[in-house]
mmCIF file of C-alpha atoms in Angstrom:
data_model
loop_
_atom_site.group_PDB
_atom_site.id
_atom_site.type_symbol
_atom_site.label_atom_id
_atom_site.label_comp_id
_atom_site.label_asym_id
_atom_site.label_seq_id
_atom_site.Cartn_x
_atom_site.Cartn_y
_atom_site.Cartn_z
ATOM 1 C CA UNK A 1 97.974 111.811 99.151
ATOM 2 C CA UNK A 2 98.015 108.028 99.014
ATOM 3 C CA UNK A 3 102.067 108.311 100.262
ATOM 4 C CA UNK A 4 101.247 110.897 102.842
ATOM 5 C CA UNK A 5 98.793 108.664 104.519
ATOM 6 C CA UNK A 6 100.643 105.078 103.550
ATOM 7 C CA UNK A 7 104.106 106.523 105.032
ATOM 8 C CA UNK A 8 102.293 108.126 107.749
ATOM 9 C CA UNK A 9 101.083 104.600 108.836
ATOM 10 C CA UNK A 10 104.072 102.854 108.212
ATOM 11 C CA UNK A 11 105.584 105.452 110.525
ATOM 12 C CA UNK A 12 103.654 105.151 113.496
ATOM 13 C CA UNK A 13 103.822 100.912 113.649
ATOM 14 C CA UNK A 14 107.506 101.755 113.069
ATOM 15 C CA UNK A 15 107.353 103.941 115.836
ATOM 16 C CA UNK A 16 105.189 101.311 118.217
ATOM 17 C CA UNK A 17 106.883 98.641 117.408
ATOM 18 C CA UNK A 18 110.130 100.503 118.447
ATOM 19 C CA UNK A 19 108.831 101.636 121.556
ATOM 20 C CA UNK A 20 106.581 98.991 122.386
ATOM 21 C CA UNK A 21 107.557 95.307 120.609
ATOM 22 C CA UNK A 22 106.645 92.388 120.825
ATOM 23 C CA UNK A 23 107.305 90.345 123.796
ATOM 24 C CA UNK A 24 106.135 86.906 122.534
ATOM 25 C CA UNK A 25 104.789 85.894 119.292
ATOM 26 C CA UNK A 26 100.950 86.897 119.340
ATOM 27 C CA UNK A 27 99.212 87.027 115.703
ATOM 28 C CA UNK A 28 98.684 90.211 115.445
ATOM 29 C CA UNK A 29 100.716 92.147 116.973
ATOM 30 C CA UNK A 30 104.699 92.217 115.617
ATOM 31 C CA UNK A 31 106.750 91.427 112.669
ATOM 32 C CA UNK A 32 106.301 87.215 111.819
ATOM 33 C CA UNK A 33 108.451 85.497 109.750
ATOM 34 C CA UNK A 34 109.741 81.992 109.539
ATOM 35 C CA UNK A 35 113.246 82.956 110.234
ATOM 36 C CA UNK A 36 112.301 85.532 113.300
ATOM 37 C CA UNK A 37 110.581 82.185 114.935
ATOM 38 C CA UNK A 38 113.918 80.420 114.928
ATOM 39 C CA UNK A 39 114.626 81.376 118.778
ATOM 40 C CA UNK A 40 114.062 84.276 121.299
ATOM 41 C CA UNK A 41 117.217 86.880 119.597
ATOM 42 C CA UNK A 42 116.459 86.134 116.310
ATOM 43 C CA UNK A 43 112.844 87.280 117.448
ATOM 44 C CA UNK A 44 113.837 90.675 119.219
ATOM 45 C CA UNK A 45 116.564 91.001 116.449
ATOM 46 C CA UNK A 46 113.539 91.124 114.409
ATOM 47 C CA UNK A 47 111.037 93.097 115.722
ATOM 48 C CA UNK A 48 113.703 95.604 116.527
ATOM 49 C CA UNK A 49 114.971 95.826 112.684
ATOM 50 C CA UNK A 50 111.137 95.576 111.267
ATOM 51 C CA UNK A 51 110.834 98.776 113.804
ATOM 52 C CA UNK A 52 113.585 100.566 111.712
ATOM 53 C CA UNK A 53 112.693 99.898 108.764
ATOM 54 C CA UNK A 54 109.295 100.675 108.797
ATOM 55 C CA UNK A 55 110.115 103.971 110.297
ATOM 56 C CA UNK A 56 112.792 104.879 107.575
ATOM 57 C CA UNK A 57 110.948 103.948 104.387
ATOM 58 C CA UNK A 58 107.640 105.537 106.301
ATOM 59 C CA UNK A 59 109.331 108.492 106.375
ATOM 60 C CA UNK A 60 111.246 108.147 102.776
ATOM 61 C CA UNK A 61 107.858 107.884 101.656
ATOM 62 C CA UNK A 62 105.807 110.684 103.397
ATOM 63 C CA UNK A 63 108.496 112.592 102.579
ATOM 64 C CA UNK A 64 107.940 111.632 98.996
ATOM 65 C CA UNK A 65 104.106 112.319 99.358
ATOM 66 C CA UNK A 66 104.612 115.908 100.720
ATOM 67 C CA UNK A 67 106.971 116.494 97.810
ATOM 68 C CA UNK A 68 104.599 114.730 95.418
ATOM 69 C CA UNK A 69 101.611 117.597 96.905
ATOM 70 C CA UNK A 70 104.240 120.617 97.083
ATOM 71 C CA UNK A 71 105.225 119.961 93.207
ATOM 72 C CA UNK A 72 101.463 119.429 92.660
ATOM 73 C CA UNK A 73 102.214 115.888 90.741
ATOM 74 C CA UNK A 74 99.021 114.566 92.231
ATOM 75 C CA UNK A 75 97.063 114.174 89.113
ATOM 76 C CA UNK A 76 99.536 111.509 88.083
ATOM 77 C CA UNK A 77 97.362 109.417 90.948
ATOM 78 C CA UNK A 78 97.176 106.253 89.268
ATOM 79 C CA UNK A 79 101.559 106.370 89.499
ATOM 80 C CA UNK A 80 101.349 106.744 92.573
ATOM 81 C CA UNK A 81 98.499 104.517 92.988
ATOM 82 C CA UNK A 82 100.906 101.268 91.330
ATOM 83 C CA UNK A 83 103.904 102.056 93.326
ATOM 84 C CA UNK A 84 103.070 102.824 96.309
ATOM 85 C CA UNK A 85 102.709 99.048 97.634
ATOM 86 C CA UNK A 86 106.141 99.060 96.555
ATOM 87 C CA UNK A 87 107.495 100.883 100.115
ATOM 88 C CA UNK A 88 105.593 98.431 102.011
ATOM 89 C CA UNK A 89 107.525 95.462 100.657
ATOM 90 C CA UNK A 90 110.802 96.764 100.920
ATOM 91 C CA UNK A 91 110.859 97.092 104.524
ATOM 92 C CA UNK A 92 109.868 93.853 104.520
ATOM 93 C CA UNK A 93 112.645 92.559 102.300
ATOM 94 C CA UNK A 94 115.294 94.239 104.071
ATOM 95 C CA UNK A 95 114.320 92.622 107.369
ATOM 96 C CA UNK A 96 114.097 89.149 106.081
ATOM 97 C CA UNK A 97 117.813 90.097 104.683
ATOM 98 C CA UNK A 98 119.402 91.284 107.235
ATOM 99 C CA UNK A 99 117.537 88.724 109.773
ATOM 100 C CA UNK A 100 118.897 85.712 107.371
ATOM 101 C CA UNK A 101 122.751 87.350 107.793
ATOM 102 C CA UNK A 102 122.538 87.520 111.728
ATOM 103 C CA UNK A 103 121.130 84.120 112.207
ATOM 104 C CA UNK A 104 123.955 83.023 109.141
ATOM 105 C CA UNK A 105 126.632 84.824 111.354
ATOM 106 C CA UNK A 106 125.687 83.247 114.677
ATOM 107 C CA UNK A 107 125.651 79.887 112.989
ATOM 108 C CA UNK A 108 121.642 79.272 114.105
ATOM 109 C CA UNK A 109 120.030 79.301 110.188
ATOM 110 C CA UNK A 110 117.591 76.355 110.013
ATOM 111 C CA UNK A 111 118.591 73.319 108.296
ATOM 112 C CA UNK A 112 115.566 73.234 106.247
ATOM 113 C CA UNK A 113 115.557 76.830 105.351
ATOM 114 C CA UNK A 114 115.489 77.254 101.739
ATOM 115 C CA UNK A 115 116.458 80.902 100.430
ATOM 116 C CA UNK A 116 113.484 82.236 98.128
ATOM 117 C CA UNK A 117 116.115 83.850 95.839
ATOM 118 C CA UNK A 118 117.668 80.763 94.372
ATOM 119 C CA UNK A 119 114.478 78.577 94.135
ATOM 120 C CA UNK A 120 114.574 76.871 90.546
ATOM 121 C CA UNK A 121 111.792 75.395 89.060
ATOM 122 C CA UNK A 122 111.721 72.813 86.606
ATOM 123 C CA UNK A 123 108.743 72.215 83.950
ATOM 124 C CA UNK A 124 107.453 69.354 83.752
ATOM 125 C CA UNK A 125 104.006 67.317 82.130
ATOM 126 C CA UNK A 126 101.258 68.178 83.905
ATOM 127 C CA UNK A 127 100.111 70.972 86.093
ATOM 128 C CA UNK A 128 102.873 71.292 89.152
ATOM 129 C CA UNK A 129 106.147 71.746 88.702
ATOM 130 C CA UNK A 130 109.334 70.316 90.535
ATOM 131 C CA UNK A 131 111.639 71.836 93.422
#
């Protein structure tokens, strides 16, 4: 039940945020990211991909709830209970992604962006490490 109702919700701000976005960027309303703040497309790029996303892996995973229910799998609930978070990131992922290769195609990536994949870290004495 936890995907019914999780891809249910995802649907619907899919949905609104398809139909209605985001004309500005207000808080709480709208997909946020540093990238979708670089300038006004990269904004509606975003909140127009977000939209999609959400909407398709909503769906992927209702789907996957009502299939879950139908097979009567939901007494493995504590599965479903550890992955379902997992259908909520990947929208977000994929946005970031394909935001980062429009701005990288249009030449407008920030100087000072720094991609989150290919972050090293380096130990050293103490308690922080080094960039």
């Amino acid at each position: 039940m936890i995907y019914i109702a999780c891809g249910a919700i995802m649907l619907v701000i899919g949905l609104l945020w398809l139909i209605s976005p985001a004309k500005r960027q207000i808080p709480f309303y709208g997909y946020h990211s540093y990238l979708a703040q670089v300038n006004k497309n990269s904004f509606k790029f975003a909140q127009k991909r977000a939209g999609l996303n959400f909407i398709a892996f909503g769906l992927i995973q209702l789907l996957l709830g009502i299939g879950i229910h139908l097979f009567k799998w939901d007494r493995y609930f504590l599965l479903w209970l550890l992955t379902f978070y997992l259908f909520i990131i990947f929208p977000i992922m994929a946005t970031e992604k394909a935001l980062k290769s429009y701005l990288q195609n249009r030449h407008e990536l920030p100087a000072d962006y720094i991609d989150p994949d290919k972050v090293k870290r380096e130990r050293t004495k103490g308690f922080r490490d080094r960039k």
